[in-house]
């Protein structure tokens, strides 16, 4: 399952995803992962959350991210939730260009029983259909 937190730039999406991740991690039975474009959120996240600094691992494309996530899941079957903050900023692209990634994440979620929460910038009506269908 994929959940999308959306809103305009500066509307508090990051604050919300961090709060959601921290609340989830307190009762998680498995591993919680948080993707960001740097490690500056390290001190904002619950100690049980695994922070992945995408810039450190050279994650610059949709395939890079999908491959990295599949690799993590191949070595750790206990991952149950993955948060991705600022996906379009991570890849320096527009949300409308991320169809391949969303499709890949759906496939991963179904095959591995892992959930994703992703932030997306923009008004709901401006988001592509492949994103809108995941808005909670």
PDB file of C-alpha atoms in Angstrom:
ATOM      1  CA  UNK A   1       0.000   0.000   0.000  1.00  0.00           C
ATOM      2  CA  UNK A   2       1.144   3.523  -0.800  1.00  0.00           C
ATOM      3  CA  UNK A   3      -0.054   6.592   1.095  1.00  0.00           C
ATOM      4  CA  UNK A   4       0.623  10.086  -0.225  1.00  0.00           C
ATOM      5  CA  UNK A   5       0.838  13.231   1.870  1.00  0.00           C
ATOM      6  CA  UNK A   6       0.387  16.193  -0.443  1.00  0.00           C
ATOM      7  CA  UNK A   7       0.333  19.972  -0.258  1.00  0.00           C
ATOM      8  CA  UNK A   8       1.995  23.125  -1.500  1.00  0.00           C
ATOM      9  CA  UNK A   9       5.640  23.798  -0.766  1.00  0.00           C
ATOM     10  CA  UNK A  10       5.952  24.978   2.819  1.00  0.00           C
ATOM     11  CA  UNK A  11       2.630  23.486   3.905  1.00  0.00           C
ATOM     12  CA  UNK A  12       4.150  21.168   6.535  1.00  0.00           C
ATOM     13  CA  UNK A  13       4.406  17.877   4.640  1.00  0.00           C
ATOM     14  CA  UNK A  14       7.835  17.074   6.073  1.00  0.00           C
ATOM     15  CA  UNK A  15       6.709  17.840   9.603  1.00  0.00           C
ATOM     16  CA  UNK A  16       3.716  15.542   9.076  1.00  0.00           C
ATOM     17  CA  UNK A  17       5.715  12.650   7.591  1.00  0.00           C
ATOM     18  CA  UNK A  18       8.285  12.862  10.406  1.00  0.00           C
ATOM     19  CA  UNK A  19       5.489  12.821  13.001  1.00  0.00           C
ATOM     20  CA  UNK A  20       3.818   9.878  11.236  1.00  0.00           C
ATOM     21  CA  UNK A  21       7.103   7.958  11.072  1.00  0.00           C
ATOM     22  CA  UNK A  22       7.876   8.576  14.745  1.00  0.00           C
ATOM     23  CA  UNK A  23       4.394   7.501  15.837  1.00  0.00           C
ATOM     24  CA  UNK A  24       4.558   4.382  13.660  1.00  0.00           C
ATOM     25  CA  UNK A  25       8.047   3.424  14.915  1.00  0.00           C
ATOM     26  CA  UNK A  26       6.963   3.412  18.553  1.00  0.00           C
ATOM     27  CA  UNK A  27       4.774   0.337  17.979  1.00  0.00           C
ATOM     28  CA  UNK A  28       6.375  -1.230  14.912  1.00  0.00           C
ATOM     29  CA  UNK A  29       7.173  -4.926  15.084  1.00  0.00           C
ATOM     30  CA  UNK A  30       9.535  -4.673  12.122  1.00  0.00           C
ATOM     31  CA  UNK A  31      11.946  -2.172  10.616  1.00  0.00           C
ATOM     32  CA  UNK A  32      10.922   1.357   9.624  1.00  0.00           C
ATOM     33  CA  UNK A  33      12.971   3.150   6.935  1.00  0.00           C
ATOM     34  CA  UNK A  34      12.982   6.888   6.147  1.00  0.00           C
ATOM     35  CA  UNK A  35      14.434   8.126   2.822  1.00  0.00           C
ATOM     36  CA  UNK A  36      15.578  11.731   2.580  1.00  0.00           C
ATOM     37  CA  UNK A  37      17.976  13.670   0.394  1.00  0.00           C
ATOM     38  CA  UNK A  38      20.361  14.253   3.329  1.00  0.00           C
ATOM     39  CA  UNK A  39      20.864  13.097   6.909  1.00  0.00           C
ATOM     40  CA  UNK A  40      19.769  16.372   8.532  1.00  0.00           C
ATOM     41  CA  UNK A  41      16.570  14.745   9.915  1.00  0.00           C
ATOM     42  CA  UNK A  42      18.636  12.250  11.924  1.00  0.00           C
ATOM     43  CA  UNK A  43      17.861  13.904  15.254  1.00  0.00           C
ATOM     44  CA  UNK A  44      14.168  14.414  14.426  1.00  0.00           C
ATOM     45  CA  UNK A  45      13.496  10.703  13.890  1.00  0.00           C
ATOM     46  CA  UNK A  46      12.801   8.022  16.502  1.00  0.00           C
ATOM     47  CA  UNK A  47      15.873   5.933  17.280  1.00  0.00           C
ATOM     48  CA  UNK A  48      14.250   2.820  15.782  1.00  0.00           C
ATOM     49  CA  UNK A  49      13.950   4.398  12.323  1.00  0.00           C
ATOM     50  CA  UNK A  50      16.626   3.617   9.765  1.00  0.00           C
ATOM     51  CA  UNK A  51      17.501   6.861   7.933  1.00  0.00           C
ATOM     52  CA  UNK A  52      18.666   6.479   4.332  1.00  0.00           C
ATOM     53  CA  UNK A  53      20.526   9.493   2.947  1.00  0.00           C
ATOM     54  CA  UNK A  54      19.832   9.163  -0.784  1.00  0.00           C
ATOM     55  CA  UNK A  55      22.688  11.501  -1.723  1.00  0.00           C
ATOM     56  CA  UNK A  56      25.205   9.315   0.120  1.00  0.00           C
ATOM     57  CA  UNK A  57      24.089   6.198  -1.749  1.00  0.00           C
ATOM     58  CA  UNK A  58      23.939   7.919  -5.130  1.00  0.00           C
ATOM     59  CA  UNK A  59      20.219   7.453  -5.640  1.00  0.00           C
ATOM     60  CA  UNK A  60      19.584   9.775  -8.575  1.00  0.00           C
ATOM     61  CA  UNK A  61      17.027   7.951 -10.712  1.00  0.00           C
ATOM     62  CA  UNK A  62      13.775   6.077 -10.344  1.00  0.00           C
ATOM     63  CA  UNK A  63      15.531   2.804 -11.111  1.00  0.00           C
ATOM     64  CA  UNK A  64      18.213   3.578  -8.504  1.00  0.00           C
ATOM     65  CA  UNK A  65      15.574   3.975  -5.812  1.00  0.00           C
ATOM     66  CA  UNK A  66      13.614   0.882  -6.853  1.00  0.00           C
ATOM     67  CA  UNK A  67      16.779  -1.223  -7.005  1.00  0.00           C
ATOM     68  CA  UNK A  68      17.978   0.073  -3.648  1.00  0.00           C
ATOM     69  CA  UNK A  69      14.642  -0.718  -1.983  1.00  0.00           C
ATOM     70  CA  UNK A  70      14.582  -4.200  -3.536  1.00  0.00           C
ATOM     71  CA  UNK A  71      18.116  -4.770  -2.265  1.00  0.00           C
ATOM     72  CA  UNK A  72      17.138  -3.686   1.236  1.00  0.00           C
ATOM     73  CA  UNK A  73      14.144  -6.021   1.181  1.00  0.00           C
ATOM     74  CA  UNK A  74      16.257  -8.896  -0.124  1.00  0.00           C
ATOM     75  CA  UNK A  75      18.554  -8.655   2.882  1.00  0.00           C
ATOM     76  CA  UNK A  76      16.025  -7.646   5.532  1.00  0.00           C
ATOM     77  CA  UNK A  77      12.634  -9.344   5.507  1.00  0.00           C
ATOM     78  CA  UNK A  78      11.529  -7.361   8.581  1.00  0.00           C
ATOM     79  CA  UNK A  79      11.053  -4.023   6.787  1.00  0.00           C
ATOM     80  CA  UNK A  80       7.378  -3.137   7.137  1.00  0.00           C
ATOM     81  CA  UNK A  81       7.201   0.610   6.425  1.00  0.00           C
ATOM     82  CA  UNK A  82       9.193   2.940   4.173  1.00  0.00           C
ATOM     83  CA  UNK A  83       8.791   6.720   4.264  1.00  0.00           C
ATOM     84  CA  UNK A  84      10.066   8.810   1.352  1.00  0.00           C
ATOM     85  CA  UNK A  85      10.205  12.559   1.880  1.00  0.00           C
ATOM     86  CA  UNK A  86      10.374  14.880  -1.119  1.00  0.00           C
ATOM     87  CA  UNK A  87      10.561  12.260  -3.848  1.00  0.00           C
ATOM     88  CA  UNK A  88      10.518  14.794  -6.678  1.00  0.00           C
ATOM     89  CA  UNK A  89      13.248  16.834  -4.920  1.00  0.00           C
ATOM     90  CA  UNK A  90      15.291  13.676  -4.463  1.00  0.00           C
ATOM     91  CA  UNK A  91      15.192  13.016  -8.196  1.00  0.00           C
ATOM     92  CA  UNK A  92      15.097  16.679  -9.270  1.00  0.00           C
ATOM     93  CA  UNK A  93      12.002  16.203 -11.395  1.00  0.00           C
ATOM     94  CA  UNK A  94       8.301  16.962 -11.535  1.00  0.00           C
ATOM     95  CA  UNK A  95       5.815  14.671  -9.790  1.00  0.00           C
ATOM     96  CA  UNK A  96       4.195  13.940 -13.155  1.00  0.00           C
ATOM     97  CA  UNK A  97       7.437  12.238 -14.288  1.00  0.00           C
ATOM     98  CA  UNK A  98       7.326   9.573 -11.560  1.00  0.00           C
ATOM     99  CA  UNK A  99       4.859   7.051 -13.032  1.00  0.00           C
ATOM    100  CA  UNK A 100       7.522   4.342 -13.371  1.00  0.00           C
ATOM    101  CA  UNK A 101       8.533   4.746  -9.741  1.00  0.00           C
ATOM    102  CA  UNK A 102       4.987   4.651  -8.385  1.00  0.00           C
ATOM    103  CA  UNK A 103       4.259   1.557 -10.478  1.00  0.00           C
ATOM    104  CA  UNK A 104       7.414  -0.107  -9.146  1.00  0.00           C
ATOM    105  CA  UNK A 105       6.568   0.810  -5.550  1.00  0.00           C
ATOM    106  CA  UNK A 106       3.065  -0.661  -5.967  1.00  0.00           C
ATOM    107  CA  UNK A 107       4.591  -3.899  -7.202  1.00  0.00           C
ATOM    108  CA  UNK A 108       7.071  -3.982  -4.297  1.00  0.00           C
ATOM    109  CA  UNK A 109       4.307  -3.230  -1.779  1.00  0.00           C
ATOM    110  CA  UNK A 110       2.189  -6.112  -3.092  1.00  0.00           C
ATOM    111  CA  UNK A 111       5.024  -8.634  -3.359  1.00  0.00           C
ATOM    112  CA  UNK A 112       6.764  -7.862  -0.065  1.00  0.00           C
ATOM    113  CA  UNK A 113       3.834  -6.690   2.098  1.00  0.00           C
ATOM    114  CA  UNK A 114       5.587  -3.392   2.843  1.00  0.00           C
ATOM    115  CA  UNK A 115       3.849  -0.019   3.087  1.00  0.00           C
ATOM    116  CA  UNK A 116       5.055   3.304   1.711  1.00  0.00           C
ATOM    117  CA  UNK A 117       4.259   6.866   2.728  1.00  0.00           C
ATOM    118  CA  UNK A 118       5.464   9.530   0.297  1.00  0.00           C
ATOM    119  CA  UNK A 119       5.231  13.312   0.243  1.00  0.00           C
ATOM    120  CA  UNK A 120       4.195  15.041  -2.990  1.00  0.00           C
ATOM    121  CA  UNK A 121       4.127  18.778  -3.634  1.00  0.00           C
ATOM    122  CA  UNK A 122       1.148  20.295  -5.361  1.00  0.00           C
ATOM    123  CA  UNK A 123      -2.571  20.814  -5.162  1.00  0.00           C
ATOM    124  CA  UNK A 124      -4.610  17.620  -5.261  1.00  0.00           C
ATOM    125  CA  UNK A 125      -6.219  18.497  -8.599  1.00  0.00           C
ATOM    126  CA  UNK A 126      -2.774  19.111 -10.164  1.00  0.00           C
ATOM    127  CA  UNK A 127      -1.331  15.744  -9.139  1.00  0.00           C
ATOM    128  CA  UNK A 128      -1.323  12.974 -11.765  1.00  0.00           C
ATOM    129  CA  UNK A 129      -3.863  10.156 -11.426  1.00  0.00           C
ATOM    130  CA  UNK A 130      -1.153   7.629 -10.453  1.00  0.00           C
ATOM    131  CA  UNK A 131      -0.467   9.796  -7.366  1.00  0.00           C
ATOM    132  CA  UNK A 132      -4.060  10.835  -6.582  1.00  0.00           C
ATOM    133  CA  UNK A 133      -5.208   7.235  -6.174  1.00  0.00           C
ATOM    134  CA  UNK A 134      -2.872   6.905  -3.165  1.00  0.00           C
ATOM    135  CA  UNK A 135      -3.978   9.998  -1.249  1.00  0.00           C
ATOM    136  CA  UNK A 136      -5.339   9.114   2.154  1.00  0.00           C
TER     137      UNK A 136
END
